[in-house]
Short mmCIF file of C-alpha atoms in Angstrom, two decimals:
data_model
loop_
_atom_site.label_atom_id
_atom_site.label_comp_id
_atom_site.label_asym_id
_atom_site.label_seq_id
_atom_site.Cartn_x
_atom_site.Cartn_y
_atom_site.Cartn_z
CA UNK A 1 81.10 115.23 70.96
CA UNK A 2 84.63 114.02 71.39
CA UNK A 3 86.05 110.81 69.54
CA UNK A 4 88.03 109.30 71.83
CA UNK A 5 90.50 105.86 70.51
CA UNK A 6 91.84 103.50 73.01
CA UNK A 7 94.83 101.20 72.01
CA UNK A 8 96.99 100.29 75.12
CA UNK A 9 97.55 96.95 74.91
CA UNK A 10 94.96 94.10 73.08
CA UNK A 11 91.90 95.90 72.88
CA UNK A 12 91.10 98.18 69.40
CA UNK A 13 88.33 100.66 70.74
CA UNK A 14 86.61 104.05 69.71
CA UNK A 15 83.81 105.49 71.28
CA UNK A 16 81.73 108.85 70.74
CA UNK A 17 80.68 110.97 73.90
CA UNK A 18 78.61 114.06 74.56
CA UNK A 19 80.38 116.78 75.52
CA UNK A 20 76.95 118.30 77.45
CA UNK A 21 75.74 115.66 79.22
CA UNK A 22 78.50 113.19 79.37
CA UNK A 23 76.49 110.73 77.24
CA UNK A 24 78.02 107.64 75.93
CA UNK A 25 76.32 108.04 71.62
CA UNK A 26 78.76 105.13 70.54
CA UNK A 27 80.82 102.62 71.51
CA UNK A 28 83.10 100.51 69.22
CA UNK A 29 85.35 97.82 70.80
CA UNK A 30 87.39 94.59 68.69
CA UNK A 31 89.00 92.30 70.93
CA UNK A 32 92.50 90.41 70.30
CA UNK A 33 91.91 87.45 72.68
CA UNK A 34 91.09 84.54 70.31
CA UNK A 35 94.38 85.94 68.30
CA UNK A 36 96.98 85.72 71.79
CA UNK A 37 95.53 82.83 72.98
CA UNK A 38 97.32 80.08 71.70
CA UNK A 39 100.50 82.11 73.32
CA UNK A 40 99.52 82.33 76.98
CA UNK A 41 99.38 86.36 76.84
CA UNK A 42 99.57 89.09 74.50
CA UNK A 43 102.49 89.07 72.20
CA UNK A 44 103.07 93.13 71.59
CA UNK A 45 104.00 93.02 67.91
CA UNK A 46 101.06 90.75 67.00
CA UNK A 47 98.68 93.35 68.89
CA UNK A 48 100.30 95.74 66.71
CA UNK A 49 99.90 94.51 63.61
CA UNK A 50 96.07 93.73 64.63
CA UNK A 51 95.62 97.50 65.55
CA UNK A 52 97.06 98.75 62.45
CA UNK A 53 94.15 96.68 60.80
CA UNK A 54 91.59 96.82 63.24
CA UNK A 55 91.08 100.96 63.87
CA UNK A 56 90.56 101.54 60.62
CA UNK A 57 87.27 99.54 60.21
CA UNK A 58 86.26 100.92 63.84
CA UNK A 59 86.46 104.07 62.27
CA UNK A 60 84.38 103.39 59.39
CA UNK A 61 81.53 102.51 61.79
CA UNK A 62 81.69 105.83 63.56
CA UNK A 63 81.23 107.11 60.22
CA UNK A 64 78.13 105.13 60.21
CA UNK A 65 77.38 106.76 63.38
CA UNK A 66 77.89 110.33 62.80
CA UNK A 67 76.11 109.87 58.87
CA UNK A 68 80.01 110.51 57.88
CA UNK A 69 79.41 114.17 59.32
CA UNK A 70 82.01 115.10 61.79
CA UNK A 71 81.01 118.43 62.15
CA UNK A 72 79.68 117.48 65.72
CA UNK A 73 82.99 116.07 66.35
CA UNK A 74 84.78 118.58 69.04
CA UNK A 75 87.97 117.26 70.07
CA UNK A 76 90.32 113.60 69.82
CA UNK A 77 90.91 112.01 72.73
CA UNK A 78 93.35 109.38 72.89
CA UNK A 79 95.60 107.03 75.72
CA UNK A 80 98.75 107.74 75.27
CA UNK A 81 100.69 106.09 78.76
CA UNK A 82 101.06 103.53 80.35
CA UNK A 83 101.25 100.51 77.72
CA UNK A 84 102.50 98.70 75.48
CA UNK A 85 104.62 101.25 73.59
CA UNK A 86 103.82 99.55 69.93
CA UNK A 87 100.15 99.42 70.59
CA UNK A 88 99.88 103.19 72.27
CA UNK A 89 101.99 104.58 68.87
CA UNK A 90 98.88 103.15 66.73
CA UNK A 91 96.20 104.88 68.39
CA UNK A 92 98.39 107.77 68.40
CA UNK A 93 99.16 108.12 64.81
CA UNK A 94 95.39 108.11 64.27
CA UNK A 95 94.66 110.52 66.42
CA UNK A 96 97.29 112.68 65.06
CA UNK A 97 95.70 111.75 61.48
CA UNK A 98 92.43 112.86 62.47
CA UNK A 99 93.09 116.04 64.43
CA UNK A 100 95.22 117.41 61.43
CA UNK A 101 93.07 116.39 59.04
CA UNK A 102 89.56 117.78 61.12
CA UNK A 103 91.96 120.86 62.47
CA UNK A 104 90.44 119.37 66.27
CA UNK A 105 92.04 119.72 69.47
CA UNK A 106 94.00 116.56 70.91
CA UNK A 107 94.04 115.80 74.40
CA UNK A 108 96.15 112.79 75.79
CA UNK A 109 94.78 110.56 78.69
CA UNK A 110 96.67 108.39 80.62
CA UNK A 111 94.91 104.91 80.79
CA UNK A 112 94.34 104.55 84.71
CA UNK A 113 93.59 108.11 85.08
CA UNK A 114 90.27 106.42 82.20
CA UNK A 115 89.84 103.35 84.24
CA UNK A 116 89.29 105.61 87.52
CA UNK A 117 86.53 107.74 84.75
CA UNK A 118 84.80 104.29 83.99
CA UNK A 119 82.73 104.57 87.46
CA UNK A 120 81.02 107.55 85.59
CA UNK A 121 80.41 106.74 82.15
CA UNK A 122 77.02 108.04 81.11
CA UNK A 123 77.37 110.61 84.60
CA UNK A 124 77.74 114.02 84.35
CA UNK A 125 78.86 114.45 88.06
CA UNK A 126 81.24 112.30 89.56
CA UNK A 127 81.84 111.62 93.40
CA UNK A 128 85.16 112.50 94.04
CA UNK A 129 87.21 112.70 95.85
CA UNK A 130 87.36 108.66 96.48
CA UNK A 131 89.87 105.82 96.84
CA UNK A 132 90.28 103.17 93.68
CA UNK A 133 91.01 99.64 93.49
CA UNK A 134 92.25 98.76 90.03
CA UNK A 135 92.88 95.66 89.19
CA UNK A 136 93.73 94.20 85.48
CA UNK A 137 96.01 91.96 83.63
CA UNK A 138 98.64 95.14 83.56
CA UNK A 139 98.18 96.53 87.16
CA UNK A 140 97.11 95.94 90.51
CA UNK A 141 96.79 99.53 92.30
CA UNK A 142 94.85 101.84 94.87
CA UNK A 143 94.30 105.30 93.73
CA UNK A 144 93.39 108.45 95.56
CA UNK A 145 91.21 110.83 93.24
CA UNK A 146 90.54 114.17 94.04
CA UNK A 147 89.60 115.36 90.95
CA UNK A 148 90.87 115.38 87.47
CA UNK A 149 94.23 116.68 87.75
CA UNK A 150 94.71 115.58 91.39
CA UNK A 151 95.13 111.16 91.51
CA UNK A 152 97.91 109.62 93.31
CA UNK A 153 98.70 106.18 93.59
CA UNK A 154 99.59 105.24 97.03
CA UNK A 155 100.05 100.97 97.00
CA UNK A 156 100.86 98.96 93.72
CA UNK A 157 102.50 95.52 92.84
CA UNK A 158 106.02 94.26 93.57
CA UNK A 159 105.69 91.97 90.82
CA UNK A 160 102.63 90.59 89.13
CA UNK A 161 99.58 91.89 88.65
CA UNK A 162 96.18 90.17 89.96
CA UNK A 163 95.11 89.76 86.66
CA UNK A 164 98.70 88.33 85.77
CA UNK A 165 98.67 86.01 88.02
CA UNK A 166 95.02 84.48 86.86
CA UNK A 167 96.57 84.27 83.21
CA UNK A 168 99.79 82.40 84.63
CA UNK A 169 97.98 80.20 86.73
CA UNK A 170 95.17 78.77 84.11
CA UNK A 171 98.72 78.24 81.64
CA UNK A 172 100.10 76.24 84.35
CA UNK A 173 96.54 74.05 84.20
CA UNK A 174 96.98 74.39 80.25
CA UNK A 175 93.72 75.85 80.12
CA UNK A 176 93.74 78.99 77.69
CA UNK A 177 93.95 82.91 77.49
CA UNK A 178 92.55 85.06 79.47
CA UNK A 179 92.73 83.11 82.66
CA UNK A 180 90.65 85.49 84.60
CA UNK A 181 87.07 83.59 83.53
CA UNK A 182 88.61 80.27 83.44
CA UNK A 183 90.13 80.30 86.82
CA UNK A 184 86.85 82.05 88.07
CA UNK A 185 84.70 79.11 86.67
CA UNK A 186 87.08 76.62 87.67
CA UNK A 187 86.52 77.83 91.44
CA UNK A 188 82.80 78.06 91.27
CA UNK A 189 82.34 74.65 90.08
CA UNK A 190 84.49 73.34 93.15
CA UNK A 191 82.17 70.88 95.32
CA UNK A 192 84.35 72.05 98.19
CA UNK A 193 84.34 75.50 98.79
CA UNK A 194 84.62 77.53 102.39
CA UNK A 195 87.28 74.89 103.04
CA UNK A 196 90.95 75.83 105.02
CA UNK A 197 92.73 77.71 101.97
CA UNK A 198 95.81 75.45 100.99
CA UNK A 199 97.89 78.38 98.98
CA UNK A 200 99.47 81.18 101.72
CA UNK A 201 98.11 84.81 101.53
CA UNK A 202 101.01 86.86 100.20
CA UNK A 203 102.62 89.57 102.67
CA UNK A 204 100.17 88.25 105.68
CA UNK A 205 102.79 89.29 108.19
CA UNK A 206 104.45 92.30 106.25
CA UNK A 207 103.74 95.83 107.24
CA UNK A 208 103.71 97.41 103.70
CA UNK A 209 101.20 98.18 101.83
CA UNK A 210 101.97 96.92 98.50
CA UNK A 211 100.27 93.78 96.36
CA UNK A 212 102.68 90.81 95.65
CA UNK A 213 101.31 87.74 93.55
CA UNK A 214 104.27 85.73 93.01
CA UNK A 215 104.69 83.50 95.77
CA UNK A 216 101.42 82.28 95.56
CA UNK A 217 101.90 81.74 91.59
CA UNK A 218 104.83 79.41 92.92
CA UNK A 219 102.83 77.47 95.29
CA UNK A 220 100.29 77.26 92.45
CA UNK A 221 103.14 75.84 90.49
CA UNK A 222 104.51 73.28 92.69
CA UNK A 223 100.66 71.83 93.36
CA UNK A 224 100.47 71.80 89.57
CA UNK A 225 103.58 69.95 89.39
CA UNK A 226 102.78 67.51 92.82
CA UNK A 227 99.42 66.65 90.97
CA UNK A 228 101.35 66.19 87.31
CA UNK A 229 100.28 62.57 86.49
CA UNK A 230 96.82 62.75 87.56
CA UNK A 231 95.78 66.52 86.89
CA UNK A 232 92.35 66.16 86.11
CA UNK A 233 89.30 68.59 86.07
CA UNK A 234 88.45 68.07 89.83
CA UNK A 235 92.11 68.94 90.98
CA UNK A 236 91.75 71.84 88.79
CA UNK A 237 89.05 72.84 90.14
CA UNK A 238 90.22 72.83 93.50
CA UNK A 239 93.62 74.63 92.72
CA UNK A 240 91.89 77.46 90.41
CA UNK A 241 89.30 77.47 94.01
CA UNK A 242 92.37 77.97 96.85
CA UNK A 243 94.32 80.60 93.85
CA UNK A 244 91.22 82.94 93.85
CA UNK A 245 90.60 82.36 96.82
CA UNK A 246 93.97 83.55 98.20
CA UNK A 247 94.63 86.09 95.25
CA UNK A 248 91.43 87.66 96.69
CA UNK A 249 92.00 87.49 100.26
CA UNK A 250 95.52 89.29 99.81
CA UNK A 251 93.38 91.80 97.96
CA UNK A 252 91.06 92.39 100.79
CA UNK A 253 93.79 91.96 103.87
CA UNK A 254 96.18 94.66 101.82
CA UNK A 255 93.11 97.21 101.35
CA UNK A 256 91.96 96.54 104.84
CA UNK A 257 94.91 97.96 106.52
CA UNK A 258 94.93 100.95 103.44
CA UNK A 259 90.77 101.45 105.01
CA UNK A 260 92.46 101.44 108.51
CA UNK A 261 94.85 104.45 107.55
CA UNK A 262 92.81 107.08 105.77
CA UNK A 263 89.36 105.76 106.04
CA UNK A 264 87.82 106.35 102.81
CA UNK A 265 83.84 107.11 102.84
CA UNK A 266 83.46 106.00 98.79
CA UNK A 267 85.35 103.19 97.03
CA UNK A 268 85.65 102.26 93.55
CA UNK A 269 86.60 98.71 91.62
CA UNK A 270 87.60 99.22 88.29
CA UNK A 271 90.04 97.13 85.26
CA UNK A 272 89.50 93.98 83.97
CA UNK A 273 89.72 91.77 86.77
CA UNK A 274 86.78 93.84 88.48
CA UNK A 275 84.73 91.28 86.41
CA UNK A 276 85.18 89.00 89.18
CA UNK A 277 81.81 88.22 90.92
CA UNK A 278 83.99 86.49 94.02
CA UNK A 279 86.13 89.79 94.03
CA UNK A 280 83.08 91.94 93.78
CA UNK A 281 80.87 90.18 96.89
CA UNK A 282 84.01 90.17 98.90
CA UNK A 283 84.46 93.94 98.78
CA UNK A 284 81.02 94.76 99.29
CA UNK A 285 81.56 93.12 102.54
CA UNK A 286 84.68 94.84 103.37
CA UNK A 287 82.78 98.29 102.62
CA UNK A 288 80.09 97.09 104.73
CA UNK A 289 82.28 96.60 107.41
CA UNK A 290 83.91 99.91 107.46
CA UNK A 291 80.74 101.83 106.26
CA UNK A 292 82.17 102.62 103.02
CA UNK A 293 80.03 103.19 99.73
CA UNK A 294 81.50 100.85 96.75
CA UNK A 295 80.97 101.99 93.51
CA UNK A 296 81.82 99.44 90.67
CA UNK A 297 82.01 100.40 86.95
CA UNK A 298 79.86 98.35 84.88
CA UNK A 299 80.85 95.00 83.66
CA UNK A 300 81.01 95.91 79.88
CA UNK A 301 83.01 99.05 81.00
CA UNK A 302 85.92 96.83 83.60
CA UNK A 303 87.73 96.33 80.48
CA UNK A 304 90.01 98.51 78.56
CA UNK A 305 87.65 100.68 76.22
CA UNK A 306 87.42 103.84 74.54
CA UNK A 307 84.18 104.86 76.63
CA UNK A 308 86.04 105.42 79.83
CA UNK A 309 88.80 107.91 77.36
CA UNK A 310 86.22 109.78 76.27
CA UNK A 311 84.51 110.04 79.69
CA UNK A 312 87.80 111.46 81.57
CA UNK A 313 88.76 113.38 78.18
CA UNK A 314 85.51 115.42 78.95
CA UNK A 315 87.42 117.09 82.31
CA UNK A 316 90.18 117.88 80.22
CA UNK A 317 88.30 119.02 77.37
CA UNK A 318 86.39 121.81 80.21
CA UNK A 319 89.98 122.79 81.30
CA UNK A 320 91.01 123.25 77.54
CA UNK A 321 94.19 120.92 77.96
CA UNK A 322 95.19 120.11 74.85
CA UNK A 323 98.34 119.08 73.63
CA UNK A 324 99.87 120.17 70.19
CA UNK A 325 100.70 117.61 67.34
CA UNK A 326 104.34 117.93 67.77
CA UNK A 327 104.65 117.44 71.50
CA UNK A 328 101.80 114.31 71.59
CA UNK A 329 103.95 111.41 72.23
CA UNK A 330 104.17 108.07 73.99
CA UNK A 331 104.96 107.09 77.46
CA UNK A 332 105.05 102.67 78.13
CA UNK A 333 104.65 104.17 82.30
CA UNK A 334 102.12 106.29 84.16
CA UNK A 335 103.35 109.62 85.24
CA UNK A 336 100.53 109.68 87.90
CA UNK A 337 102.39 110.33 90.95
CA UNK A 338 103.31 107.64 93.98
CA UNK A 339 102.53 108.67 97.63
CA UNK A 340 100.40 108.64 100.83
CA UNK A 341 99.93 111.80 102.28
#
């Protein structure tokens, strides 16, 4: 099996993985939200601090797990870029810990290369190559996978990220952290929906392929702002409504015109904001449309989690690429390369 510790921004996770069959055995996962809430988003040295005190008991229940044998144990696997640098060095010093002390192999996994890996957890084979949409509080990206060693990211954000924007906007309604289910509830219980959207579709008219969220967190802002003195639950309603519904449709328009170019035959939704059950029916239509097979990782696996480390650490474990204690460090950015061939 390989033990595999995720830590790359508010999420404490460890998970335990077959090495044969690519079997999820255990699965581990504390979350930080109730702790950032109050603040609007996750404040890095707080998440640090919670790590530091939160791995350790997730550890103790793998103990449980294994019946505090770790002979079975074959490798660490651990995220190591792109993240929060103070939460990644946490997960990294107990990996460190427990590869010295076990005398196991470490292999370092870079957190969207994992995300892509959550369409397979519990699957030995995988269907690559395929195109990715990954959307989350930290990113907003389509990826090209090949195969393990071969993902490229070809369109990202010029600012925020969808999930961002979903936090921002349900601050500006002062209505908690994370924003993405409060936002998604507050457009599912509007009376009015399928009405004229009243928020513009960022870069309708702009031939790049890129994601941009902050012009329509603006015009999110200055409804807010219009509707100050009376902002009650049906206004917020119908503002969290024409938000998704925009954020969304930018989503779709912007991975339209990618479909258009290289005409992908499978495509995957993975991160966080995958959760989204609006997000998830409109790009089953899209595929549809283009005869496309969409592939969605499973809701409990959208998240950041160990389960989708250990998954992709299983390629690398085949290919025997570990990394030596000395040179295992830390990167806050991806070093998965940008480009459209």
């Amino acid at each position: 099996m390989i033990l595999s510790i995720e830590s790359s921004c508010d999420d404490s996770s460890l998970a335990l993985t077959r090495i044969k069959n690519a079997k999820l055995i255990a699965h581990f996962k504390i979350s930080q939200e109730k702790h950032h809430s109050s603040y609007g988003g996750v404040v890095p040295e707080l998440a640090s601090r919670l790590h530091a005190e939160n791995l350790p008991l997730l550890l103790e229940r793998i103990k449980i797990s294994l019946n505090k044998d770790f002979s079975k144990i074959k490798a660490i696997a651990i995220t190591n870029q792109p993240g929060l640098s103070v939460t990644l060095i946490e997960g990294l010093m107990m990996a460190k810990a427990l590869s010295l002390s076990l005398n196991l192999p470490l292999i370092l996994e870079d957190h969207l290369r994992g995300h892509v890996y959550s369409l397979f957890i519990n699957e030995k084979q995988t269907c690559m190559p395929l195109s990715v949409l990954l959307v989350s509080g930290g990113h907003s990206l389509i990826l090209e996978a090949r195969d393990y060693e071969d993902i490229k990211i070809v369109a990202t954000s010029l600012d925020d990220s969808f999930g961002e924007s979903f936090d921002k906007v349900s601050k500006m309604l002062d209505l908690g952290y994370p924003g993405g289910p409060i936002v998604e509830k507050l457009a599912l219980d509007y009376a009015h929906q399928n009405e004229p959207l009243m928020f513009p579709v960022p870069l309708k008219n702009s031939p790049n392929l890129a994601f941009s969220f902050s012009g329509l967190k603006n015009a999110v802002r200055l409804e807010v702002e219009k509707n100050a003195p009376n902002l009650n639950e049906a206004i917020k309603q119908k503002i969290g409504y024409h938000f998704q519904s925009a954020a969304i449709e930018h989503l779709i328009q912007q991975t339209k015109r990618y479909f258009k170019i290289k005409r992908p035959k499978i495509f995957g939704i993975v991160g966080g904001a995958s959760q989204n059950l609006a997000l998830r029916k409109a790009f089953e239509n899209l595929c549809d449309e283009f005869d496309c097979k969409l592939v969605l990782a499973p809701l409990e696996f959208c998240s950041d989690n160990a389960a989708m480390i250990g998954r992709s650490s299983l390629e690398a474990y085949q290919k025997k690429r570990f990394v030596p204690l000395e040179k295992a460090n830390i990167s806050p950015r991806t070093l998965l390369k940008m480009g459209v061939e």
